[in-house]
Coordinates of C-alpha atoms and ligand atoms in Angstrom, one line a residue:
M74 CA 76.5 -0.9 140.9
S75 CA 80.3 -1.3 140.6
E76 CA 79.6 -0.5 136.9
L77 CA 78.4 2.9 138.0
A78 CA 81.6 3.5 140.0
E79 CA 83.6 3.0 136.8
K80 CA 81.6 5.6 134.9
K81 CA 82.7 9.1 134.3
V82 CA 82.4 11.5 137.2
L83 CA 80.3 14.5 136.1
L84 CA 80.0 16.4 139.4
E85 CA 82.2 16.6 142.4
I86 CA 81.1 18.3 145.6
D87 CA 83.5 18.6 148.5
D88 CA 82.6 20.0 151.9
L89 CA 80.0 22.4 150.4
K90 CA 78.6 25.0 152.7
V91 CA 75.8 27.4 152.1
H92 CA 75.4 29.8 155.0
F93 CA 73.1 32.8 155.1
A94 CA 73.5 35.9 157.4
I95 CA 70.2 36.6 159.1
K96 CA 69.7 40.2 160.3
E97 CA 66.0 39.9 161.3
G98 CA 65.2 39.1 164.9
R99 CA 68.2 41.0 166.4
Q100 CA 67.3 43.1 169.5
W101 CA 69.8 45.8 168.6
F102 CA 71.0 46.8 165.2
W103 CA 74.7 46.6 166.2
Q104 CA 74.3 42.9 167.2
P105 CA 76.1 40.7 164.6
P106 CA 73.8 38.8 162.2
K107 CA 73.1 35.2 163.0
T108 CA 74.1 32.4 160.6
L109 CA 71.6 30.0 159.0
K110 CA 73.5 26.9 158.0
A111 CA 71.3 25.7 155.1
V112 CA 74.0 23.2 153.8
D113 CA 76.8 22.4 156.1
G114 CA 79.6 20.3 154.7
V115 CA 78.1 18.0 152.1
S116 CA 80.4 15.9 149.8
L117 CA 79.4 13.6 147.0
R118 CA 80.2 12.4 143.5
L119 CA 77.7 12.2 140.6
Y120 CA 78.3 9.8 137.8
A121 CA 77.3 10.0 134.1
G122 CA 73.8 8.5 133.5
E123 CA 73.0 7.9 137.2
T124 CA 70.0 9.0 139.2
L125 CA 70.8 10.3 142.7
G126 CA 67.7 10.6 144.9
V127 CA 68.0 13.3 147.6
V128 CA 65.5 13.0 150.5
G129 CA 64.8 14.7 153.8
E130 CA 62.2 16.8 155.6
S131 CA 61.4 20.4 154.6
G132 CA 64.3 22.6 155.8
C133 CA 67.0 19.8 155.5
G134 CA 68.8 21.8 152.8
K135 CA 68.2 19.6 149.8
S136 CA 66.8 22.4 147.6
T137 CA 69.6 24.8 148.7
L138 CA 72.1 22.1 147.8
A139 CA 70.5 21.8 144.3
R140 CA 70.5 25.6 143.8
A141 CA 74.2 25.8 144.9
I142 CA 75.2 23.2 142.4
I143 CA 73.7 25.2 139.6
G144 CA 74.9 28.5 141.0
L145 CA 71.5 29.9 141.9
A146 CA 72.5 30.0 145.6
K147 CA 75.9 31.3 146.6
A148 CA 78.1 28.7 148.3
T149 CA 80.0 30.0 151.3
A150 CA 82.8 27.4 151.2
G151 CA 83.8 24.1 149.6
R152 CA 84.1 22.9 146.0
V153 CA 81.6 22.3 143.2
A154 CA 83.4 20.9 140.1
W155 CA 81.7 20.2 136.9
L156 CA 83.7 17.8 134.6
G157 CA 86.8 18.5 136.7
R158 CA 86.5 22.3 136.7
D159 CA 85.9 24.0 140.0
L160 CA 83.1 26.5 139.5
L161 CA 83.1 28.3 142.9
G162 CA 84.8 31.7 142.5
Q163 CA 84.5 31.6 138.7
N164 CA 82.9 34.4 136.8
E165 CA 79.4 34.3 135.4
D166 CA 80.7 33.1 132.0
A167 CA 82.0 29.9 133.5
W168 CA 78.7 29.3 135.2
R169 CA 76.9 30.0 132.0
Q170 CA 78.9 27.5 130.2
A171 CA 78.3 24.9 132.9
R172 CA 74.6 25.6 132.8
N173 CA 74.6 24.6 129.2
D174 CA 75.1 21.0 130.6
M175 CA 73.1 21.4 133.8
Q176 CA 69.5 22.3 133.9
M177 CA 66.8 22.4 136.6
I178 CA 63.1 21.5 136.8
F179 CA 61.2 23.3 139.6
Q180 CA 58.5 22.2 142.0
D181 CA 55.6 24.4 141.0
P182 CA 55.2 23.8 137.2
L183 CA 52.8 26.7 136.5
A184 CA 54.7 29.3 138.6
S185 CA 58.0 28.4 136.9
L186 CA 56.6 29.3 133.4
N187 CA 56.3 32.9 132.2
P188 CA 52.5 33.5 131.7
R189 CA 53.1 36.1 129.0
M190 CA 55.1 33.7 126.7
T191 CA 53.7 31.0 124.5
I192 CA 55.0 27.5 125.3
G193 CA 56.9 27.6 122.0
E194 CA 58.7 30.7 123.2
I195 CA 59.3 29.2 126.7
I196 CA 60.8 26.0 125.4
A197 CA 62.9 27.9 122.9
E198 CA 64.3 30.5 125.4
P199 CA 67.5 28.6 126.4
L200 CA 68.2 28.0 122.7
R201 CA 67.9 31.7 121.9
T202 CA 70.1 32.5 124.9
Y203 CA 72.9 30.0 124.1
H204 CA 72.6 29.9 120.3
P205 CA 71.4 33.3 119.3
K206 CA 72.5 32.8 115.7
M207 CA 70.5 29.6 115.2
P208 CA 67.9 30.1 112.3
R209 CA 64.3 30.6 113.4
Q210 CA 63.2 27.6 111.4
E211 CA 65.7 25.3 113.1
V212 CA 64.7 26.6 116.6
K213 CA 61.0 25.9 115.8
E214 CA 61.9 22.5 114.5
R215 CA 63.8 21.6 117.6
V216 CA 61.0 22.9 119.8
R217 CA 58.4 20.8 118.0
N218 CA 60.6 17.7 118.2
M219 CA 61.1 18.2 121.9
M220 CA 57.4 18.7 122.5
I221 CA 56.8 15.3 120.8
K222 CA 59.5 13.7 123.0
V223 CA 57.8 14.9 126.2
G224 CA 54.3 13.9 125.1
L225 CA 52.9 17.3 124.0
L226 CA 51.1 17.9 120.7
P227 CA 53.2 20.2 118.6
N228 CA 50.1 22.0 117.3
L229 CA 49.8 23.5 120.9
I230 CA 53.0 25.5 120.3
N231 CA 51.3 28.9 120.3
R232 CA 49.2 28.3 123.5
Y233 CA 49.9 29.9 126.9
P234 CA 50.8 28.1 130.2
H235 CA 47.4 28.8 131.8
E236 CA 45.7 26.7 129.1
F237 CA 47.5 23.5 130.4
S238 CA 47.1 21.2 133.4
G239 CA 49.7 20.9 136.1
G240 CA 51.1 17.7 134.6
Q241 CA 51.3 19.3 131.1
C242 CA 53.0 22.4 132.6
Q243 CA 55.6 20.1 134.1
R244 CA 56.1 18.5 130.7
I245 CA 56.7 22.0 129.3
G246 CA 59.3 22.6 132.0
I247 CA 61.0 19.3 131.2
A248 CA 61.1 20.2 127.5
R249 CA 62.6 23.6 128.3
A250 CA 65.2 21.9 130.5
L251 CA 66.1 19.4 127.8
I252 CA 66.2 21.6 124.7
L253 CA 70.0 22.2 125.1
E254 CA 70.6 18.5 125.5
P255 CA 72.2 18.8 128.9
K256 CA 74.1 16.0 130.7
L257 CA 72.4 16.6 134.1
I258 CA 68.9 17.6 135.1
I259 CA 68.3 18.6 138.7
C260 CA 64.6 17.9 139.6
D261 CA 63.6 19.9 142.7
E262 CA 60.5 18.1 144.0
P263 CA 59.1 18.0 140.4
V264 CA 56.0 15.9 141.3
S265 CA 55.1 17.1 144.8
A266 CA 52.5 19.6 143.5
L267 CA 50.9 17.0 141.2
D268 CA 48.1 14.4 141.7
V269 CA 49.4 10.9 142.5
S270 CA 48.4 9.4 139.1
I271 CA 50.1 12.3 137.3
Q272 CA 53.2 11.9 139.5
A273 CA 53.8 8.4 138.1
Q274 CA 53.5 9.7 134.5
V275 CA 56.0 12.4 135.1
V276 CA 58.5 10.0 136.8
N277 CA 58.1 7.5 134.0
L278 CA 58.7 10.3 131.4
L279 CA 61.9 11.3 133.2
Q280 CA 63.1 7.7 133.2
K281 CA 62.3 7.3 129.5
L282 CA 64.1 10.5 128.6
Q283 CA 67.1 9.5 130.8
R284 CA 67.5 6.3 128.9
E285 CA 67.1 7.9 125.5
M286 CA 69.4 10.9 126.2
G287 CA 71.9 9.3 128.7
L288 CA 71.1 11.9 131.3
A289 CA 72.2 12.0 134.9
L290 CA 69.4 13.1 137.3
I291 CA 69.4 14.5 140.8
F292 CA 65.9 13.9 142.0
I293 CA 64.8 15.7 145.1
A294 CA 61.8 14.6 147.2
H295 CA 60.7 14.8 150.8
D296 CA 60.2 11.1 151.3
L297 CA 61.8 7.9 150.3
A298 CA 58.7 6.4 148.6
V299 CA 58.9 9.0 145.8
V300 CA 62.5 8.3 144.9
K301 CA 62.3 4.6 145.4
H302 CA 61.6 3.5 141.8
I303 CA 63.9 6.0 140.1
S304 CA 67.2 6.1 142.2
D305 CA 70.5 4.3 141.6
R306 CA 71.8 5.9 144.8
V307 CA 70.1 7.8 147.6
L308 CA 71.4 10.7 149.7
V309 CA 69.5 11.3 153.0
M310 CA 69.9 14.8 154.4
Y311 CA 69.1 16.2 157.8
L312 CA 69.6 19.8 158.9
G313 CA 72.1 20.6 156.2
H314 CA 74.1 17.5 156.6
A315 CA 74.4 14.3 154.5
V316 CA 73.6 11.5 157.0
E317 CA 73.5 8.5 154.7
L318 CA 74.6 8.0 151.1
G319 CA 74.4 4.6 149.4
T320 CA 73.1 2.5 146.5
Y321 CA 69.4 1.9 146.3
D322 CA 69.7 -1.7 147.6
E323 CA 71.8 -0.7 150.6
V324 CA 69.7 2.3 151.7
Y325 CA 66.4 0.6 151.1
H326 CA 67.2 -2.9 152.4
N327 CA 69.8 -2.1 155.0
P328 CA 69.3 1.5 156.3
L329 CA 71.9 2.3 158.9
H330 CA 71.2 5.8 160.2
P331 CA 68.4 6.1 162.7
Y332 CA 66.9 9.0 160.7
T333 CA 66.9 6.9 157.5
R334 CA 65.3 4.0 159.4
A335 CA 62.5 6.2 160.6
L336 CA 61.9 7.5 157.1
M337 CA 62.0 4.0 155.7
S338 CA 59.4 2.7 158.3
A339 CA 56.9 5.2 156.7
V340 CA 57.4 3.9 153.2
P341 CA 54.2 2.0 152.2
I342 CA 54.8 -1.8 151.6
P343 CA 52.9 -3.3 148.6
D344 CA 52.1 -6.5 150.5
P345 CA 48.9 -5.8 152.5
D346 CA 49.7 -8.2 155.4
R347 CA 53.2 -6.8 155.9
E348 CA 51.9 -3.2 155.6
K349 CA 49.2 -4.0 158.3
N350 CA 51.8 -5.3 160.7
K351 CA 54.7 -2.9 160.1
V352 CA 55.9 -0.7 163.0
I353 CA 56.3 3.0 162.0
Q354 CA 59.1 4.7 163.9
L355 CA 57.8 8.1 164.7
L356 CA 60.4 10.8 165.2
E357 CA 60.0 12.7 168.5
G358 CA 60.2 16.5 168.5
E359 CA 60.6 19.1 165.8
L360 CA 63.4 19.7 163.4
P361 CA 65.8 22.0 165.2
S362 CA 66.5 25.5 163.7
P363 CA 69.4 25.6 161.3
I364 CA 70.3 29.0 163.0
N365 CA 70.9 27.2 166.3
P366 CA 71.7 23.5 165.5
P367 CA 72.4 21.1 168.3
S368 CA 76.1 20.6 169.3
G369 CA 77.8 17.4 168.2
C370 CA 75.5 15.2 166.0
V371 CA 72.7 17.4 164.6
F372 CA 70.3 14.5 164.9
R373 CA 70.9 13.9 168.6
T374 CA 67.8 15.8 169.9
R375 CA 65.5 13.3 168.1
C376 CA 67.7 10.2 168.0
P377 CA 66.5 7.1 170.0
M378 CA 70.1 5.9 170.2
A379 CA 71.8 9.2 171.3
G380 CA 74.4 8.9 174.1
E381 CA 76.6 11.4 175.9
E382 CA 79.3 11.4 173.3
C383 CA 76.8 12.5 170.6
A384 CA 76.6 15.9 172.2
K385 CA 80.4 16.4 172.0
T386 CA 81.5 14.9 168.7
A387 CA 80.0 15.6 165.2
P388 CA 80.1 12.3 163.2
L389 CA 81.6 12.3 159.7
L390 CA 80.0 10.6 156.7
E391 CA 82.2 7.4 156.6
G392 CA 82.1 4.3 154.4
N393 CA 82.6 3.4 150.8
F394 CA 80.9 3.9 147.4
R395 CA 78.2 1.4 148.2
H396 CA 77.2 2.7 151.6
A397 CA 78.3 5.6 153.9
V398 CA 76.7 6.8 157.1
S399 CA 77.3 9.6 159.6
C400 CA 76.7 8.1 163.0
L401 CA 79.1 7.5 166.0
K402 CA 77.3 4.3 166.8
V403 CA 77.1 2.6 163.4
D404 CA 80.0 1.1 161.5
P405 CA 79.1 1.1 157.8
L406 CA 81.7 -1.5 156.8
Ligands
SF4_137 S1 75.8 10.0 166.4 FE1 74.5 9.6 168.1 S2 72.8 11.0 168.0 FE2 73.8 10.9 166.0 S3 72.7 9.4 164.9 FE3 74.4 8.4 165.8 S4 73.6 7.6 167.8 FE4 72.1 9.2 167.0

């Protein structure tokens, strides 16, 4: 994994915040809007060719983080730098250029495809936007080659999305994301709407394409089992905060944060005897509202280790490249 640390840094995120003003629910119109802190101070580095798994419950901010990286959600503060260039505060042209290198795959494969366009037109759309002078024949050739690469028959090029299964629609989404030969693909829960058998096929396809094209992946999922086989490093998020970040080995074999330990205890073990005897650590209570998060450590209302100091002091993510954790009672080193 030290090999990874020596690779080129593609993406730098420093103290990123995405806050939304919420006007609904006010008793009187002159009352100031409340603030929803969807992402609240996340920092990380992404290296060329690596896969970063991002996990956490619904509402933890993982999808908002992904959308802020690509400029689909407006960051309130912090820094998002692509290949050393800070993108926040830049004009649409700078974002457009960066999106040439960064593409996204969405959760609902069918809903993310325009039903009025043929799959050939859908896959070709980014090429037509970024390379409007490319000859039609070359566009068609590239689309056909990409269809083969993602396991779709090129003679289906004139069909419409509704004629395909969920797994095939996700392959179309992947082909569209890859047609510009980006350096990073952000996969926002790309398999959660698919059957388990199809999930494995899509994950295997992404891994194959990553090897062939040297892609970096940010792979978002709501549990650790899904990202287990694909991640070089894992980021665990809770209520807009990064609570643990480390290499696959460290996070899976030595989870430090009580939240990660609870998530890990729910990951199925392939050994039937160990699976039968394992103790699942259930989390008490609901995820608090990001409009009114707990003081101090945001996990304290559900943490079995919480003490008095946890209500007063917000822990920082501390550690090193291999393993960092945000907890007042755990020393990562
Ligand atoms: S800082 Fe306190 S409440 Fe937060 S995870 Fe650590 S022990 Fe639990």
